[in-house]
Amino acid sequence: MLDEFLAADIVVIGAPMYNFSVPSQLKAWIDRIAVAGKTFRYTAEGPQGLAGGKKVVVVSSRGGFYGPGMPAATLDHQESYLRAVFAFFGITDLTFVRAEGVALGAEVRDKALDAARGQVTRLAA
Ligand SMILES: Cc1cc2nc3c(=O)[nH]c(=O)nc-3n(C[C@H](O)[C@H](O)[C@H](O)COP(=O)(O)O)c2cc1C
């Protein structure tokens, strides 16, 4: 998994929000690729990312809404965690594709999925 990650130019990650953060399966994958001397190292000046130059696309669904200004915004430990861990690896080119509110009924869900599909189409172009 580490070799596959290091060899990739673009990494696409499926990340539903589970309990305000990432699923344990995604956390387990991150724990496998967080290897000192491969994706980061500690120097006298502090930590240094070794896996820069990649583009990461996070495709994320959530039952509710956690965007800026929403009452639950402070409970979003998913995007902040992913940005932090990839920055630690030296990767700051992250794009989030979102479908939010998928648990709030068919109408909200369909609208969210349509918006996310549109975002994917624009990104692919
Ligand atoms: C175990 C579990 C925990 C969840 N926790 C949250 C949560 O904290 N906030 C939220 O908005 N949605 C939450 N959801 C809803 C999911 O984010 C949403 O349904 C997502 O689309 C599930 O994707 P999946 O079917 O690929 O697992 C949770 C769903 C599951 C199964």
Coordinates of N, CA, C and O and ligand atoms in Angstrom, one line a residue:
M1 N 0.8 -1.2 0.0 CA 0.0 0.0 0.0 C 0.9 1.3 0.0 O 0.6 2.2 -0.7
L2 N 2.0 1.2 0.8 CA 2.9 2.4 0.8 C 3.5 2.6 -0.5 O 3.5 3.7 -1.0
D3 N 4.0 1.5 -1.2 CA 4.6 1.7 -2.5 C 3.6 2.2 -3.5 O 3.9 3.1 -4.4
E4 N 2.4 1.7 -3.5 CA 1.3 2.2 -4.4 C 1.1 3.7 -4.2 O 0.9 4.4 -5.1
F5 N 1.0 4.1 -2.9 CA 0.7 5.5 -2.6 C 1.9 6.4 -3.1 O 1.7 7.4 -3.7
L6 N 3.1 5.9 -2.8 CA 4.3 6.7 -3.2 C 4.4 6.9 -4.7 O 4.9 7.9 -5.2
A7 N 4.0 5.8 -5.5 CA 4.1 5.8 -6.9 C 3.1 6.7 -7.6 O 3.2 7.1 -8.8
A8 N 2.0 7.0 -6.9 CA 0.8 7.7 -7.5 C 1.1 9.2 -7.7 O 1.7 9.8 -6.8
D9 N 0.6 9.7 -8.8 CA 0.6 11.2 -9.0 C -0.7 11.8 -8.5 O -0.7 12.9 -8.0
I10 N -1.8 11.0 -8.6 CA -3.1 11.5 -8.2 C -3.7 10.3 -7.3 O -3.7 9.2 -7.7
V11 N -4.2 10.7 -6.1 CA -4.8 9.7 -5.2 C -6.3 10.1 -5.0 O -6.5 11.3 -4.6
V12 N -7.2 9.2 -5.3 CA -8.6 9.5 -5.0 C -9.0 8.6 -3.8 O -8.9 7.4 -3.8
I13 N -9.6 9.3 -2.8 CA -10.0 8.7 -1.6 C -11.5 8.8 -1.4 O -12.1 9.9 -1.4
G14 N -12.2 7.7 -1.1 CA -13.6 7.7 -0.7 C -13.7 7.9 0.8 O -13.1 7.0 1.5
A15 N -14.3 8.9 1.3 CA -14.3 9.2 2.7 C -15.7 9.6 3.2 O -15.9 10.8 3.4
P16 N -16.6 8.7 3.5 CA -17.8 9.1 4.2 C -17.5 9.6 5.6 O -16.4 9.2 6.1
M17 N -18.3 10.5 6.1 CA -18.1 10.9 7.5 C -18.7 9.9 8.4 O -19.9 9.5 8.3
Y18 N -17.8 9.3 9.3 CA -18.3 8.4 10.3 C -18.0 9.0 11.7 O -16.9 9.3 12.0
N19 N -19.1 9.3 12.5 CA -18.9 9.8 13.8 C -18.0 11.0 13.8 O -17.0 11.1 14.6
F20 N -18.3 11.9 12.9 CA -17.6 13.2 12.8 C -16.2 13.2 12.3 O -15.5 14.2 12.2
S21 N -15.7 12.0 11.9 CA -14.4 11.9 11.4 C -14.4 10.9 10.2 O -15.3 10.8 9.5
V22 N -13.2 10.2 10.0 CA -13.1 9.2 8.9 C -13.4 7.8 9.4 O -13.3 7.5 10.6
P23 N -13.9 6.9 8.5 CA -14.1 5.5 8.9 C -12.8 4.8 9.4 O -11.7 5.2 8.9
S24 N -13.0 3.9 10.2 CA -11.8 3.2 10.8 C -10.9 2.5 9.7 O -9.7 2.4 9.8
Q25 N -11.6 2.1 8.6 CA -10.9 1.5 7.5 C -9.9 2.5 6.8 O -8.8 2.2 6.5
L26 N -10.4 3.8 6.7 CA -9.5 4.8 6.1 C -8.4 5.2 7.1 O -7.3 5.4 6.7
K27 N -8.8 5.2 8.3 CA -7.7 5.5 9.4 C -6.7 4.4 9.3 O -5.4 4.7 9.4
A28 N -7.1 3.2 9.2 CA -6.1 2.0 9.1 C -5.2 2.2 7.9 O -4.0 1.9 8.0
W29 N -5.7 2.6 6.8 CA -4.9 2.8 5.6 C -3.9 4.0 5.8 O -2.7 3.8 5.5
I30 N -4.4 5.1 6.4 CA -3.4 6.2 6.7 C -2.3 5.7 7.7 O -1.2 6.1 7.5
D31 N -2.7 4.9 8.7 CA -1.7 4.4 9.6 C -0.6 3.5 8.9 O 0.5 3.4 9.3
R32 N -1.0 2.9 7.8 CA -0.1 2.0 7.0 C 0.9 2.9 6.1 O 2.0 2.5 5.9
I33 N 0.4 4.1 5.7 CA 1.2 4.9 4.8 C 2.0 6.0 5.6 O 2.9 6.6 5.0
A34 N 1.7 6.2 6.8 CA 2.4 7.1 7.7 C 3.7 6.4 8.2 O 3.7 5.8 9.3
V35 N 4.7 6.4 7.4 CA 5.9 5.7 7.7 C 7.1 6.6 7.8 O 7.4 7.3 6.7
A36 N 7.7 6.8 8.9 CA 8.9 7.7 9.1 C 10.0 7.2 8.1 O 10.3 6.0 7.9
G37 N 10.6 8.2 7.4 CA 11.6 7.9 6.4 C 11.0 7.7 5.0 O 11.8 7.6 4.0
K38 N 9.7 7.5 4.9 CA 9.1 7.3 3.6 C 8.1 8.4 3.2 O 8.2 9.0 2.2
T39 N 7.2 8.7 4.1 CA 6.2 9.8 3.8 C 6.5 11.0 4.7 O 5.9 12.1 4.4
F40 N 7.3 10.9 5.7 CA 7.7 12.0 6.5 C 9.0 11.7 7.3 O 9.4 10.5 7.3
R41 N 9.6 12.7 7.8 CA 10.7 12.5 8.7 C 10.8 13.7 9.6 O 10.3 14.8 9.4
Y42 N 11.5 13.4 10.7 CA 11.7 14.5 11.7 C 13.1 15.0 11.5 O 14.1 14.3 11.3
T43 N 13.2 16.4 11.5 CA 14.5 17.0 11.3 C 14.7 17.9 12.6 O 13.8 18.0 13.4
A44 N 15.9 18.5 12.6 CA 16.1 19.4 13.8 C 15.2 20.6 13.7 O 14.9 21.2 14.8
E45 N 14.7 20.9 12.5 CA 13.7 22.0 12.4 C 12.3 21.6 12.6 O 11.3 22.4 12.5
G46 N 12.0 20.3 12.8 CA 10.7 19.8 13.0 C 10.3 18.8 11.9 O 11.2 18.4 11.1
P47 N 9.1 18.4 11.8 CA 8.7 17.3 10.8 C 8.8 17.9 9.4 O 8.5 19.0 9.1
Q48 N 9.1 17.0 8.5 CA 9.2 17.3 7.0 C 8.4 16.3 6.2 O 8.7 15.1 6.4
G49 N 7.5 16.7 5.4 CA 6.8 15.8 4.5 C 7.7 15.3 3.4 O 8.4 16.1 2.8
L50 N 7.6 14.0 3.0 CA 8.4 13.5 1.9 C 7.6 13.0 0.7 O 8.2 12.5 -0.2
A51 N 6.3 13.2 0.7 CA 5.5 12.7 -0.3 C 4.8 13.8 -1.1 O 3.7 13.6 -1.7
G52 N 5.5 15.0 -1.2 CA 4.9 16.1 -1.9 C 4.7 15.9 -3.4 O 5.3 14.9 -3.9
G53 N 4.0 16.8 -4.0 CA 3.9 16.8 -5.5 C 2.7 15.9 -6.0 O 2.5 15.8 -7.2
K54 N 2.0 15.3 -5.1 CA 0.8 14.6 -5.5 C -0.4 15.4 -5.4 O -0.5 16.4 -4.6
K55 N -1.5 15.0 -6.1 CA -2.8 15.6 -6.0 C -3.7 14.6 -5.3 O -3.7 13.5 -5.7
V56 N -4.4 15.1 -4.3 CA -5.3 14.2 -3.6 C -6.8 14.7 -3.8 O -7.0 15.9 -3.5
V57 N -7.6 13.8 -4.2 CA -9.1 14.1 -4.4 C -9.8 13.3 -3.3 O -9.7 12.1 -3.3
V58 N -10.5 14.0 -2.4 CA -11.3 13.3 -1.4 C -12.8 13.4 -1.8 O -13.3 14.5 -1.9
V59 N -13.4 12.2 -2.0 CA -14.8 12.2 -2.4 C -15.5 11.8 -1.1 O -15.4 10.7 -0.6
S60 N -16.4 12.7 -0.6 CA -16.9 12.6 0.8 C -18.4 12.8 0.8 O -18.9 13.7 0.3
S61 N -19.1 11.8 1.5 CA -20.5 12.0 1.7 C -20.7 12.1 3.3 O -19.9 11.6 4.1
R62 N -21.8 12.8 3.6 CA -22.1 13.1 5.0 C -23.6 13.1 5.2 O -24.3 13.6 4.3
G63 N -24.0 12.5 6.3 CA -25.5 12.5 6.6 C -26.0 13.9 6.7 O -27.2 14.2 6.3
G64 N -25.3 14.8 7.4 CA -25.7 16.2 7.7 C -24.9 17.2 6.9 O -24.2 16.9 6.0
F65 N -25.0 18.4 7.5 CA -24.3 19.6 6.9 C -23.2 20.1 7.9 O -23.6 20.4 9.0
Y66 N -22.0 20.3 7.4 CA -20.9 20.7 8.3 C -20.1 21.9 7.7 O -19.0 22.2 8.2
G67 N -20.7 22.5 6.7 CA -19.9 23.6 6.0 C -19.8 24.8 6.9 O -20.4 24.9 7.9
P68 N -19.0 25.8 6.4 CA -18.8 27.0 7.2 C -20.2 27.7 7.5 O -21.0 27.7 6.6
G69 N -20.4 28.1 8.7 CA -21.6 28.8 9.1 C -22.7 27.8 9.5 O -23.7 28.3 10.1
M70 N -22.6 26.5 9.3 CA -23.6 25.6 9.8 C -23.4 25.3 11.3 O -22.3 25.4 11.8
P71 N -24.5 25.1 12.0 CA -24.4 24.9 13.5 C -23.5 23.7 13.8 O -22.8 23.8 14.9
A72 N -23.4 22.7 13.0 CA -22.5 21.6 13.3 C -21.1 21.7 12.7 O -20.3 20.8 12.8
A73 N -20.7 22.9 12.2 CA -19.4 23.1 11.6 C -18.3 22.7 12.5 O -17.3 22.1 12.0
T74 N -18.4 23.0 13.7 CA -17.3 22.7 14.7 C -17.1 21.2 14.9 O -16.1 20.8 15.5
L75 N -18.1 20.4 14.5 CA -18.0 18.9 14.7 C -17.3 18.2 13.5 O -17.1 17.0 13.5
D76 N -16.9 19.0 12.5 CA -16.2 18.4 11.3 C -14.7 18.1 11.7 O -13.9 19.0 11.6
H77 N -14.5 16.9 12.1 CA -13.1 16.5 12.3 C -12.6 15.6 11.2 O -11.6 14.9 11.3
Q78 N -13.3 15.6 10.1 CA -13.0 14.8 8.9 C -12.1 15.6 8.0 O -10.9 15.2 7.7
E79 N -12.6 16.8 7.5 CA -11.7 17.5 6.5 C -10.5 18.1 7.2 O -9.4 18.0 6.7
S80 N -10.6 18.6 8.5 CA -9.4 19.1 9.1 C -8.4 18.0 9.4 O -7.2 18.3 9.2
Y81 N -8.9 16.8 9.7 CA -7.9 15.7 10.0 C -7.2 15.3 8.7 O -6.0 15.2 8.6
L82 N -8.0 15.2 7.6 CA -7.4 14.8 6.3 C -6.4 15.8 5.8 O -5.3 15.5 5.3
R83 N -6.8 17.1 5.9 CA -5.8 18.2 5.5 C -4.6 18.1 6.3 O -3.5 18.3 5.8
A84 N -4.7 17.9 7.6 CA -3.5 17.9 8.5 C -2.6 16.7 8.2 O -1.4 16.9 8.1
V85 N -3.2 15.5 8.0 CA -2.4 14.4 7.8 C -1.6 14.4 6.5 O -0.5 14.0 6.4
F86 N -2.3 14.9 5.4 CA -1.7 14.9 4.1 C -0.7 16.1 4.1 O 0.4 15.9 3.5
A87 N -0.9 17.2 4.8 CA 0.1 18.2 4.9 C 1.3 17.7 5.6 O 2.5 18.0 5.3
F88 N 1.1 16.8 6.6 CA 2.2 16.2 7.3 C 3.1 15.4 6.4 O 4.3 15.3 6.5
F89 N 2.4 14.8 5.3 CA 3.2 14.0 4.3 C 3.8 15.0 3.2 O 4.4 14.5 2.3
G90 N 3.5 16.3 3.3 CA 4.0 17.2 2.3 C 3.0 17.5 1.2 O 3.3 18.1 0.2
I91 N 1.7 17.0 1.3 CA 0.7 17.2 0.3 C -0.3 18.2 0.7 O -1.0 18.1 1.7
T92 N -0.3 19.3 -0.1 CA -1.3 20.4 0.2 C -2.3 20.6 -0.9 O -3.2 21.4 -0.8
D93 N -2.1 19.9 -2.0 CA -3.1 20.0 -3.2 C -4.2 19.0 -3.0 O -4.2 17.9 -3.5
L94 N -5.2 19.4 -2.1 CA -6.3 18.5 -1.8 C -7.6 19.1 -2.4 O -7.8 20.4 -2.2
T95 N -8.4 18.3 -3.0 CA -9.7 18.8 -3.5 C -10.8 17.9 -2.8 O -10.7 16.7 -2.8
F96 N -11.8 18.6 -2.3 CA -12.9 17.8 -1.6 C -14.1 17.8 -2.6 O -14.6 18.9 -2.9
V97 N -14.6 16.7 -2.9 CA -15.9 16.6 -3.6 C -16.9 16.1 -2.6 O -16.7 15.1 -1.9
R98 N -18.0 16.9 -2.4 CA -18.9 16.6 -1.3 C -20.3 16.3 -1.7 O -20.8 16.9 -2.6
A99 N -20.9 15.3 -1.0 CA -22.3 15.1 -1.0 C -22.8 15.2 0.4 O -22.5 14.3 1.2
E100 N -23.4 16.3 0.8 CA -23.8 16.5 2.2 C -25.3 16.4 2.3 O -26.1 16.8 1.4
G101 N -25.7 16.0 3.5 CA -27.1 15.9 3.8 C -27.8 14.7 3.3 O -29.0 14.7 3.1
V102 N -27.0 13.6 3.0 CA -27.6 12.4 2.4 C -28.5 11.6 3.3 O -29.2 10.8 2.8
A103 N -28.6 12.0 4.6 CA -29.5 11.3 5.5 C -30.8 12.2 5.7 O -31.6 11.8 6.6
L104 N -30.9 13.3 5.0 CA -32.0 14.2 5.3 C -33.2 14.1 4.3 O -33.8 15.1 4.0
G105 N -33.4 12.9 3.8 CA -34.5 12.7 2.9 C -34.0 12.6 1.4 O -33.0 13.1 1.1
A106 N -34.9 12.0 0.6 CA -34.6 11.7 -0.8 C -34.3 13.0 -1.6 O -33.3 13.0 -2.4
E107 N -35.0 14.1 -1.3 CA -34.9 15.3 -2.1 C -33.5 15.9 -1.9 O -32.8 16.3 -2.8
V108 N -33.1 16.0 -0.6 CA -31.8 16.6 -0.2 C -30.7 15.7 -0.7 O -29.7 16.2 -1.3
R109 N -30.9 14.4 -0.6 CA -29.9 13.4 -1.0 C -29.6 13.5 -2.5 O -28.5 13.6 -2.9
D110 N -30.7 13.5 -3.3 CA -30.6 13.5 -4.7 C -29.9 14.8 -5.2 O -29.0 14.8 -6.1
K111 N -30.3 16.0 -4.6 CA -29.7 17.2 -4.9 C -28.2 17.2 -4.6 O -27.3 17.7 -5.4
A112 N -27.8 16.6 -3.4 CA -26.4 16.5 -3.0 C -25.6 15.7 -4.0 O -24.5 16.0 -4.4
L113 N -26.2 14.5 -4.4 CA -25.5 13.6 -5.3 C -25.3 14.3 -6.7 O -24.3 14.1 -7.3
D114 N -26.4 15.0 -7.1 CA -26.3 15.7 -8.4 C -25.1 16.7 -8.4 O -24.3 16.8 -9.3
A115 N -25.1 17.5 -7.3 CA -24.1 18.5 -7.2 C -22.7 17.9 -7.1 O -21.7 18.4 -7.8
A116 N -22.5 16.8 -6.4 CA -21.2 16.1 -6.3 C -20.8 15.5 -7.7 O -19.7 15.6 -8.1
R117 N -21.8 15.0 -8.4 CA -21.5 14.4 -9.8 C -21.1 15.6 -10.7 O -20.1 15.4 -11.5
G118 N -21.7 16.7 -10.6 CA -21.3 17.9 -11.4 C -19.9 18.3 -11.0 O -19.1 18.7 -11.9
Q119 N -19.6 18.3 -9.8 CA -18.2 18.6 -9.3 C -17.2 17.7 -9.9 O -16.1 18.1 -10.4
V120 N -17.5 16.4 -9.9 CA -16.6 15.4 -10.5 C -16.4 15.6 -12.0 O -15.3 15.6 -12.5
T121 N -17.5 15.9 -12.7 CA -17.4 16.2 -14.1 C -16.5 17.4 -14.4 O -15.6 17.3 -15.3
R122 N -16.6 18.4 -13.6 CA -15.8 19.6 -13.8 C -14.3 19.3 -13.5 O -13.4 19.8 -14.2
L123 N -14.1 18.5 -12.5 CA -12.8 18.2 -12.0 C -12.1 17.3 -13.1 O -10.9 17.5 -13.4
A124 N -12.8 16.4 -13.7 CA -12.3 15.5 -14.7 C -11.9 16.2 -15.9 O -10.9 15.9 -16.6
A125 N -12.7 17.3 -16.3 CA -12.5 18.1 -17.5 C -11.2 18.9 -17.3 O -10.5 19.2 -18.2
Ligands
LIG1 C1 -21.1 4.3 11.4 C2 -21.7 5.5 10.7 C3 -21.4 6.7 11.3 C4 -21.9 7.9 10.7 N1 -21.6 9.1 11.3 C5 -22.0 10.3 10.7 C6 -21.7 11.5 11.3 O1 -21.0 11.7 12.3 N2 -22.2 12.6 10.6 C7 -22.9 12.6 9.5 O2 -23.3 13.6 9.0 N3 -23.2 11.4 8.9 C8 -22.8 10.2 9.5 N4 -23.1 9.0 8.9 C9 -23.8 9.0 7.6 C10 -22.8 8.8 6.5 O3 -21.7 9.8 6.5 C11 -23.4 8.8 5.1 O4 -24.6 8.0 5.2 C12 -22.5 8.2 4.1 O5 -23.0 8.4 2.8 C13 -22.2 6.7 4.3 O6 -21.4 6.3 3.3 P1 -21.1 4.7 3.1 O7 -22.5 4.1 2.7 O8 -20.1 4.6 2.0 O9 -20.7 4.1 4.4 C14 -22.6 7.8 9.5 C15 -22.9 6.6 8.9 C16 -22.4 5.4 9.5 C17 -22.7 4.1 8.9

